[in-house]
Short mmCIF file of C-alpha atoms in Angstrom, two decimals:
data_model
loop_
_atom_site.label_atom_id
_atom_site.label_comp_id
_atom_site.label_asym_id
_atom_site.label_seq_id
_atom_site.Cartn_x
_atom_site.Cartn_y
_atom_site.Cartn_z
CA MET A 33 0.00 0.00 0.00
CA THR A 34 1.28 3.45 -0.96
CA VAL A 35 0.75 6.40 1.37
CA ILE A 36 0.80 9.74 -0.42
CA ASP A 37 0.70 13.26 0.96
CA ILE A 38 -1.53 15.44 -1.19
CA PRO A 39 -0.93 19.23 -1.25
CA GLY A 40 -3.37 21.48 0.58
CA SER A 41 -6.82 22.18 -0.78
CA LYS A 42 -7.07 25.03 -3.27
CA SER A 43 -10.67 25.72 -2.26
CA VAL A 44 -9.89 25.78 1.45
CA THR A 45 -6.72 27.87 1.00
CA ALA A 46 -8.56 30.53 -1.04
CA ARG A 47 -11.38 30.80 1.48
CA ALA A 48 -8.92 30.91 4.35
CA LEU A 49 -7.00 33.75 2.71
CA PHE A 50 -10.21 35.80 2.36
CA LEU A 51 -11.30 35.11 5.95
CA ALA A 52 -7.83 35.83 7.34
CA ALA A 53 -7.66 39.15 5.49
CA ALA A 54 -11.08 40.14 6.84
CA ALA A 55 -10.45 39.05 10.45
CA GLU A 56 -9.44 41.07 13.49
CA GLY A 57 -5.85 40.06 14.29
CA THR A 58 -3.19 37.93 12.61
CA THR A 59 -4.13 34.53 11.22
CA THR A 60 -1.66 31.71 10.58
CA LEU A 61 -2.54 29.22 7.84
CA LEU A 62 -0.78 25.88 8.22
CA ARG A 63 0.15 23.81 5.14
CA PRO A 64 -1.52 26.10 2.58
CA LEU A 65 -1.45 25.07 -1.05
CA VAL A 66 1.43 26.69 -2.91
CA SER A 67 0.38 26.96 -6.56
CA ASP A 68 -0.21 29.55 -9.25
CA ASP A 69 -3.78 30.14 -8.07
CA THR A 70 -3.00 30.59 -4.39
CA GLU A 71 0.14 32.64 -4.98
CA GLY A 72 -1.93 34.89 -7.25
CA PHE A 73 -4.49 35.27 -4.47
CA ALA A 74 -1.80 36.15 -1.92
CA GLU A 75 -0.23 38.66 -4.31
CA GLY A 76 -3.65 40.19 -4.85
CA LEU A 77 -4.06 40.67 -1.12
CA THR A 78 -0.65 42.33 -0.96
CA ALA A 79 -1.59 44.69 -3.80
CA LEU A 80 -4.73 45.64 -1.88
CA GLY A 81 -2.66 46.56 1.16
CA TYR A 82 -2.89 43.46 3.34
CA ALA A 83 0.28 42.23 5.04
CA VAL A 84 1.05 38.65 3.99
CA ARG A 85 4.17 36.86 5.23
CA ARG A 86 4.89 33.47 3.68
CA GLU A 87 7.00 30.70 5.20
CA PRO A 88 7.38 27.22 3.67
CA ASP A 89 4.55 25.59 5.67
CA ALA A 90 2.79 28.59 7.17
CA TRP A 91 1.38 31.86 5.85
CA HIS A 92 0.66 34.75 8.23
CA ILE A 93 -1.98 37.33 7.28
CA GLU A 94 -2.67 40.52 9.21
CA GLY A 95 -6.39 41.09 9.01
CA ARG A 96 -8.05 44.40 8.19
CA PRO A 97 -11.76 44.29 9.12
CA ALA A 98 -12.24 47.78 7.63
CA GLY A 99 -11.07 46.61 4.21
CA PRO A 100 -7.99 47.02 2.02
CA GLY A 101 -5.14 49.16 3.31
CA ALA A 102 -4.58 50.70 -0.10
CA ASP A 103 -6.80 53.50 -1.42
CA THR A 104 -6.16 52.40 -4.98
CA ALA A 105 -4.83 49.17 -6.41
CA GLU A 106 -4.53 47.18 -9.60
CA VAL A 107 -4.87 43.43 -9.12
CA TYR A 108 -4.07 40.78 -11.71
CA CYS A 109 -6.00 37.60 -10.93
CA ARG A 110 -4.10 35.29 -13.32
CA ASP A 111 -6.19 32.19 -14.14
CA GLY A 112 -7.70 31.95 -10.65
CA ALA A 113 -11.49 31.89 -10.47
CA THR A 114 -11.48 32.19 -6.68
CA THR A 115 -9.09 35.13 -6.92
CA ALA A 116 -11.17 36.77 -9.66
CA ARG A 117 -14.43 36.37 -7.75
CA PHE A 118 -13.45 36.64 -4.10
CA LEU A 119 -11.05 39.60 -4.16
CA PRO A 120 -13.39 42.13 -5.82
CA THR A 121 -16.03 41.11 -3.27
CA LEU A 122 -13.59 41.60 -0.39
CA ALA A 123 -12.50 44.97 -1.79
CA ALA A 124 -16.13 46.14 -1.96
CA ALA A 125 -16.24 46.16 1.85
CA GLY A 126 -13.47 48.78 2.00
CA HIS A 127 -13.05 52.33 0.77
CA GLY A 128 -11.13 53.11 -2.41
CA THR A 129 -10.88 52.35 -6.10
CA TYR A 130 -9.70 48.87 -7.06
CA ARG A 131 -9.21 47.55 -10.58
CA PHE A 132 -9.09 43.86 -11.42
CA ASP A 133 -8.04 42.01 -14.55
CA ALA A 134 -7.24 38.39 -15.36
CA SER A 135 -5.80 36.07 -18.00
CA ALA A 136 -7.54 35.57 -21.34
CA GLN A 137 -8.82 32.23 -20.03
CA MET A 138 -10.32 33.82 -16.90
CA ARG A 139 -11.71 36.75 -18.89
CA ARG A 140 -13.87 34.23 -20.75
CA ARG A 141 -15.39 32.83 -17.57
CA PRO A 142 -18.64 34.40 -16.36
CA LEU A 143 -19.03 36.78 -13.41
CA ALA A 144 -22.40 38.37 -14.09
CA PRO A 145 -24.53 36.81 -11.31
CA LEU A 146 -21.96 37.93 -8.71
CA THR A 147 -21.40 41.42 -10.06
CA GLU A 148 -25.14 42.00 -10.47
CA ALA A 149 -25.65 40.93 -6.85
CA LEU A 150 -22.96 43.34 -5.67
CA ARG A 151 -24.65 46.14 -7.60
CA THR A 152 -27.94 45.22 -5.92
CA LEU A 153 -26.16 45.88 -2.61
CA GLY A 154 -25.15 49.32 -3.81
CA VAL A 155 -21.59 48.55 -4.89
CA ASP A 156 -20.32 50.82 -7.68
CA LEU A 157 -18.88 48.15 -9.97
CA ARG A 158 -18.09 48.67 -13.63
CA HIS A 159 -16.93 46.16 -16.23
CA GLY A 160 -14.16 47.51 -18.44
CA GLU A 161 -14.96 45.65 -21.66
CA LYS A 162 -17.55 42.87 -21.84
CA GLU A 163 -20.40 43.10 -19.34
CA GLY A 164 -20.26 40.27 -16.79
CA HIS A 165 -16.57 39.56 -17.35
CA HIS A 166 -13.15 40.82 -16.32
CA PRO A 167 -11.69 43.42 -16.34
CA LEU A 168 -13.70 45.36 -13.76
CA ALA A 169 -13.36 48.27 -11.35
CA VAL A 170 -14.81 48.51 -7.84
CA HIS A 171 -15.34 52.00 -6.43
CA ALA A 172 -15.79 50.90 -2.83
CA HIS A 173 -17.49 52.74 0.00
CA GLY A 174 -18.43 49.87 2.29
CA VAL A 175 -21.50 47.64 2.01
CA LYS A 176 -24.64 48.31 4.05
CA GLY A 177 -26.12 44.86 3.49
CA GLY A 178 -29.70 43.82 2.92
CA ALA A 179 -31.50 41.13 0.94
CA LEU A 180 -30.85 39.78 -2.53
CA THR A 181 -31.72 36.88 -4.81
CA LEU A 182 -28.92 34.93 -6.50
CA ASP A 183 -28.70 32.38 -9.29
CA ALA A 184 -25.68 30.19 -8.45
CA GLY A 185 -26.44 27.55 -11.07
CA GLN A 186 -23.22 28.26 -12.98
CA SER A 187 -20.89 28.42 -9.98
CA SER A 188 -21.19 28.06 -6.23
CA GLN A 189 -18.35 30.59 -5.96
CA TYR A 190 -20.86 33.40 -6.50
CA LEU A 191 -22.68 32.37 -3.35
CA THR A 192 -19.46 31.73 -1.42
CA ALA A 193 -18.13 35.22 -2.20
CA LEU A 194 -21.34 36.88 -1.00
CA LEU A 195 -21.61 34.71 2.11
CA MET A 196 -18.07 35.63 3.14
CA LEU A 197 -18.89 39.31 2.54
CA GLY A 198 -21.92 39.12 4.86
CA PRO A 199 -20.14 39.53 8.24
CA LEU A 200 -18.32 42.60 6.86
CA THR A 201 -21.53 44.46 6.02
CA ALA A 202 -23.07 47.04 8.35
CA GLU A 203 -26.45 45.30 8.72
CA GLY A 204 -25.90 41.71 7.62
CA LEU A 205 -26.96 39.91 4.47
CA ASP A 206 -29.90 37.71 3.46
CA ILE A 207 -29.25 35.69 0.30
CA THR A 208 -32.02 33.67 -1.34
CA VAL A 209 -30.70 31.19 -3.89
CA THR A 210 -32.80 30.19 -6.90
CA ASP A 211 -30.36 27.58 -8.23
CA LEU A 212 -27.17 26.11 -6.85
CA VAL A 213 -24.46 23.85 -8.23
CA SER A 214 -21.62 22.16 -6.29
CA GLU A 215 -23.43 22.63 -2.97
CA PRO A 216 -20.72 20.83 -0.93
CA TYR A 217 -18.40 23.75 -1.68
CA VAL A 218 -20.89 26.04 0.06
CA GLU A 219 -20.80 23.72 3.06
CA ILE A 220 -17.02 24.24 3.15
CA THR A 221 -17.61 27.99 3.15
CA LEU A 222 -20.15 27.89 5.99
CA ALA A 223 -17.99 25.67 8.17
CA MET A 224 -14.93 27.86 7.67
CA MET A 225 -16.84 31.10 8.25
CA ARG A 226 -18.14 29.76 11.54
CA SER A 227 -14.63 28.72 12.58
CA PHE A 228 -13.61 32.39 12.11
CA GLY A 229 -16.52 33.60 14.27
CA ALA A 230 -19.33 34.21 11.79
CA GLU A 231 -23.00 33.49 12.49
CA ILE A 232 -25.12 32.10 9.65
CA ARG A 233 -28.62 30.67 9.68
CA GLN A 234 -30.03 28.72 6.78
CA GLU A 235 -33.79 28.75 6.27
CA GLY A 236 -34.62 26.69 3.22
CA ARG A 237 -32.97 28.41 0.27
CA THR A 238 -32.18 31.56 2.26
CA TYR A 239 -28.91 32.20 4.06
CA ARG A 240 -28.99 34.85 6.81
CA VAL A 241 -25.54 36.19 7.68
CA ALA A 242 -25.11 38.39 10.76
CA PRO A 243 -22.74 41.42 10.72
CA THR A 244 -20.36 39.85 13.24
CA GLY A 245 -17.01 40.38 11.52
CA TYR A 246 -14.34 37.68 11.86
CA ARG A 247 -11.75 36.71 14.47
CA ALA A 248 -8.21 35.64 13.56
CA ARG A 249 -7.02 32.13 14.40
CA THR A 250 -4.55 29.42 13.45
CA TYR A 251 -6.09 27.28 10.72
CA GLY A 252 -4.82 24.03 9.21
CA ILE A 253 -5.49 23.40 5.50
CA GLU A 254 -6.60 19.85 4.70
CA PRO A 255 -5.32 17.99 1.59
CA ASP A 256 -7.04 18.73 -1.72
CA ALA A 257 -9.75 16.12 -2.36
CA SER A 258 -9.98 16.96 -6.08
CA THR A 259 -6.25 16.35 -6.46
CA ALA A 260 -6.51 13.13 -4.47
CA SER A 261 -9.04 11.83 -7.02
CA TYR A 262 -6.27 11.20 -9.59
CA PHE A 263 -4.39 8.94 -7.20
CA PHE A 264 -7.58 7.19 -6.08
CA ALA A 265 -8.48 6.59 -9.74
CA ALA A 266 -4.98 5.31 -10.50
CA ALA A 267 -5.17 2.82 -7.63
CA ALA A 268 -8.62 1.69 -8.77
CA LEU A 269 -7.38 1.14 -12.31
CA GLU A 270 -4.28 -0.90 -11.60
CA PRO A 271 -4.86 -4.48 -10.34
CA GLY A 272 -3.16 -5.06 -7.01
CA ARG A 273 -2.70 -1.35 -6.27
CA SER A 274 -3.84 0.57 -3.23
CA VAL A 275 -3.31 4.09 -1.96
CA THR A 276 -3.96 5.87 1.31
CA VAL A 277 -4.32 9.65 1.55
CA PRO A 278 -3.91 10.79 5.16
CA GLY A 279 -5.76 13.88 6.34
CA LEU A 280 -8.84 13.20 4.21
CA GLY A 281 -11.16 11.17 6.41
CA THR A 282 -14.64 11.16 7.89
CA GLY A 283 -14.34 14.76 9.10
CA ALA A 284 -13.13 16.19 5.78
CA LEU A 285 -14.74 19.45 4.65
CA GLN A 286 -14.51 18.80 0.92
CA GLY A 287 -17.37 17.21 -0.92
CA ASP A 288 -15.06 16.00 -3.69
CA LEU A 289 -14.01 13.17 -1.39
CA GLY A 290 -17.35 11.77 -2.57
CA PHE A 291 -15.49 10.64 -5.68
CA VAL A 292 -14.48 7.52 -3.76
CA ASP A 293 -18.19 6.69 -3.31
CA VAL A 294 -18.45 6.62 -7.11
CA LEU A 295 -15.47 4.25 -7.22
CA ARG A 296 -17.13 2.07 -4.58
CA ARG A 297 -20.24 1.81 -6.77
CA MET A 298 -17.93 0.67 -9.59
CA GLY A 299 -16.68 -2.22 -7.46
CA VAL A 300 -13.57 -0.67 -5.92
CA ASP A 301 -12.69 -1.32 -2.27
CA VAL A 302 -12.86 1.94 -0.29
CA GLU A 303 -12.17 2.53 3.40
CA ILE A 304 -12.67 5.92 5.07
CA THR A 305 -11.46 6.38 8.65
CA ASP A 306 -11.00 9.33 10.98
CA THR A 307 -7.44 9.78 9.74
CA GLY A 308 -7.58 9.10 6.01
CA THR A 309 -9.03 7.31 3.00
CA THR A 310 -7.75 4.11 1.37
CA VAL A 311 -8.69 2.88 -2.11
CA ARG A 312 -7.82 -0.68 -3.24
CA SER A 313 -8.27 -2.14 -6.69
CA THR A 314 -10.43 -5.24 -6.97
CA GLY A 315 -9.44 -5.76 -10.60
CA THR A 316 -12.93 -4.76 -11.73
CA LEU A 317 -14.57 -1.49 -12.76
CA ARG A 318 -18.31 -1.63 -13.36
CA GLY A 319 -20.15 0.75 -15.64
CA LEU A 320 -22.72 3.06 -14.06
CA THR A 321 -24.87 6.14 -14.42
CA VAL A 322 -23.96 8.82 -11.89
CA ASN A 323 -25.06 12.36 -11.08
CA MET A 324 -21.92 14.42 -10.43
CA ARG A 325 -23.52 17.85 -10.00
CA ASP A 326 -22.07 18.19 -6.50
CA ILE A 327 -18.59 16.86 -7.35
CA SER A 328 -18.22 18.07 -10.93
CA ASP A 329 -14.50 18.90 -10.61
CA THR A 330 -13.91 15.14 -10.51
CA MET A 331 -15.94 14.50 -13.67
CA PRO A 332 -12.79 14.45 -15.87
CA THR A 333 -11.17 11.96 -13.48
CA LEU A 334 -14.05 9.53 -13.93
CA ALA A 335 -14.19 10.17 -17.68
CA ALA A 336 -10.49 9.32 -17.97
CA ILE A 337 -10.91 5.82 -16.47
CA ALA A 338 -14.39 5.16 -17.87
CA PRO A 339 -13.18 3.25 -20.98
CA PHE A 340 -11.79 0.54 -18.70
CA ALA A 341 -15.19 -0.20 -17.11
CA ASP A 342 -17.16 -3.28 -18.14
CA GLY A 343 -20.11 -1.21 -19.33
CA PRO A 344 -20.98 2.35 -20.33
CA VAL A 345 -20.27 5.16 -17.87
CA ARG A 346 -22.81 7.96 -18.07
CA ILE A 347 -22.11 11.16 -16.09
CA GLU A 348 -25.11 13.47 -15.70
CA ASP A 349 -26.00 16.98 -14.47
CA VAL A 350 -22.59 18.56 -15.11
CA ALA A 351 -23.50 21.50 -17.36
CA ASN A 352 -21.41 23.80 -15.19
CA THR A 353 -18.24 22.00 -16.35
CA ARG A 354 -18.71 23.75 -19.70
CA VAL A 355 -17.73 27.09 -18.10
CA LYS A 356 -14.63 26.00 -16.21
CA GLU A 357 -11.05 26.57 -17.42
CA CYS A 358 -12.34 25.07 -20.66
CA ASP A 359 -15.46 23.24 -21.79
CA ARG A 360 -14.54 20.09 -19.91
CA LEU A 361 -17.35 17.97 -21.33
CA ASP A 362 -16.22 18.62 -24.89
CA ALA A 363 -12.53 18.38 -23.94
CA CYS A 364 -13.00 14.94 -22.37
CA ALA A 365 -15.04 13.74 -25.35
CA GLU A 366 -12.53 15.11 -27.87
CA ASN A 367 -9.57 13.44 -26.19
CA LEU A 368 -11.28 10.10 -25.61
CA ARG A 369 -12.25 9.99 -29.29
CA ARG A 370 -8.60 10.66 -30.18
CA LEU A 371 -7.86 7.47 -28.26
CA GLY A 372 -10.45 5.51 -30.22
CA ILE A 373 -13.22 5.49 -27.61
CA THR A 374 -16.91 5.88 -28.44
CA VAL A 375 -18.36 8.90 -26.63
CA ARG A 376 -21.73 10.65 -26.70
CA THR A 377 -22.45 14.04 -25.13
CA GLY A 378 -25.41 16.28 -24.44
CA PRO A 379 -25.93 19.69 -22.84
CA ASP A 380 -25.16 18.38 -19.35
CA TRP A 381 -24.02 14.79 -19.77
CA ILE A 382 -21.35 12.54 -21.25
CA GLU A 383 -21.60 8.80 -21.96
CA ILE A 384 -18.40 6.81 -22.44
CA HIS A 385 -18.41 3.28 -23.83
CA PRO A 386 -15.98 0.52 -22.92
CA GLY A 387 -12.92 0.13 -25.10
CA THR A 388 -9.16 -0.05 -25.17
CA PRO A 389 -7.64 3.43 -25.59
CA THR A 390 -4.84 3.36 -28.14
CA GLY A 391 -1.86 5.66 -28.45
CA PRO A 392 0.23 7.39 -29.34
CA ALA A 393 -1.89 10.50 -28.96
CA GLU A 394 -1.35 14.07 -27.84
CA ILE A 395 -4.00 15.22 -25.38
CA ALA A 396 -5.43 18.67 -26.10
CA THR A 397 -5.36 20.22 -22.65
CA HIS A 398 -6.93 23.60 -23.48
CA GLY A 399 -4.72 24.96 -20.70
CA ASP A 400 -6.77 23.06 -18.12
CA HIS A 401 -4.90 21.44 -15.25
CA ARG A 402 -7.65 18.90 -14.62
CA ILE A 403 -7.54 17.57 -18.19
CA VAL A 404 -3.80 16.91 -17.81
CA MET A 405 -4.03 15.21 -14.43
CA SER A 406 -7.04 13.10 -15.44
CA PHE A 407 -5.54 11.78 -18.67
CA ALA A 408 -2.27 11.07 -16.88
CA VAL A 409 -4.31 8.30 -15.23
CA THR A 410 -5.50 7.02 -18.62
CA GLY A 411 -1.83 6.92 -19.59
CA LEU A 412 -1.18 4.20 -17.01
CA ARG A 413 -2.75 1.71 -19.43
CA THR A 414 -2.29 3.61 -22.69
CA PRO A 415 1.32 3.94 -23.91
CA GLY A 416 2.21 7.04 -25.90
CA ILE A 417 -0.02 9.66 -24.26
CA THR A 418 1.53 13.14 -24.28
CA PHE A 419 0.14 16.62 -23.54
CA ASP A 420 0.29 19.82 -25.57
CA ASP A 421 0.63 21.87 -22.35
CA PRO A 422 1.79 19.64 -19.47
CA GLY A 423 2.92 22.67 -17.45
CA CYS A 424 -0.60 24.01 -16.88
CA VAL A 425 -0.77 21.82 -13.77
CA LYS A 426 1.03 24.72 -12.02
CA LYS A 427 -2.44 26.16 -11.38
CA THR A 428 -3.05 23.74 -8.50
CA PHE A 429 -0.22 21.17 -8.34
CA PRO A 430 3.09 22.36 -9.83
CA ASP A 431 4.86 19.15 -8.83
CA PHE A 432 2.18 16.80 -10.16
CA HIS A 433 4.20 15.04 -12.85
CA ARG A 434 7.08 14.18 -10.51
CA VAL A 435 4.78 13.04 -7.70
CA PHE A 436 2.53 11.00 -9.99
CA ASP A 437 5.49 9.35 -11.68
CA ALA A 438 6.97 8.41 -8.28
CA PHE A 439 3.58 7.02 -7.24
CA VAL A 440 3.36 4.92 -10.40
CA ARG A 441 6.87 3.55 -9.88
CA THR A 442 6.17 2.58 -6.25
CA PRO A 443 5.13 -1.09 -6.04
#
């Protein structure tokens, strides 16, 4: 059995950086993820006037409950969706003029439901080019609060950003959600907010956030469950293999650990304890139909091993994956077809038929880290797989190729 230490969660690190910046006092984050996304977030905080001191396994953030220390700032969000959505929301609680831009990839990704909600709250927010997209400018003068209605059917990050803003408003925030995708990510947000002193009540589809502010603390970042999915899938695929990921157990915050429940349904042996999760191959992968709305970041992982199942694998209710770093449904279908696999797709589903992927083939990554890491697993049983942009894994796991190769070589 191989034990592997997975880097810290991107989702948890980004939320922790927001909460630490907003809290009264100095917060220490233990074992934060160090990647392009999280470094971009930290640099954005620095540009806004927050003091961030980084050590190898601990980041220290001096909170500013009144908002950014800078009166004006220009922030480049790189490819980071959490950076591009959370930082303008944080800045809105302060006083000053803050301009945000992002990479061409991130400029294509939608922001409109979030920016419209901020405008509803009285925030003076202007898009520089295309409405509902970066670049944008926030002319901040604090946020009074109030009630709003939000469609979070494209991304739960819209709701997360507004929830985290709530304690910083003068009167609190009531958010009624009409649609919501990836709900487990919102559960991460609520749990972390409460650990920093926030008070939130949920009444049906309405979240009521009190204007409590936040209190600094020391906060440990758990391993990234989405990243762990590639190693769980690899163990499931290879007869005789097993892997244990410590730190992702029964108390884990991240819903993407639910990927192992999908593997269990496919016939894989899964054990979850208080201290970690172990996946063991049984030599069999069964086909299935599965709704992955709540764990859609792991859809490409399942798609990448689906050809090796004994029947079709149909993944449903994942329309939101079309507005990620790329259109992941089409990207998975395109690359599986390059490998000779029969694939059907619809607006929110993909169906993959059993077959033997054949190389050599170059995977079209579309600059998406999850396409690379997923098809690296396919490559375990498909010689000749290469990637047109292997380095895009820097977004969440810069050392992925070395770590995955070491894992594969470990008996």
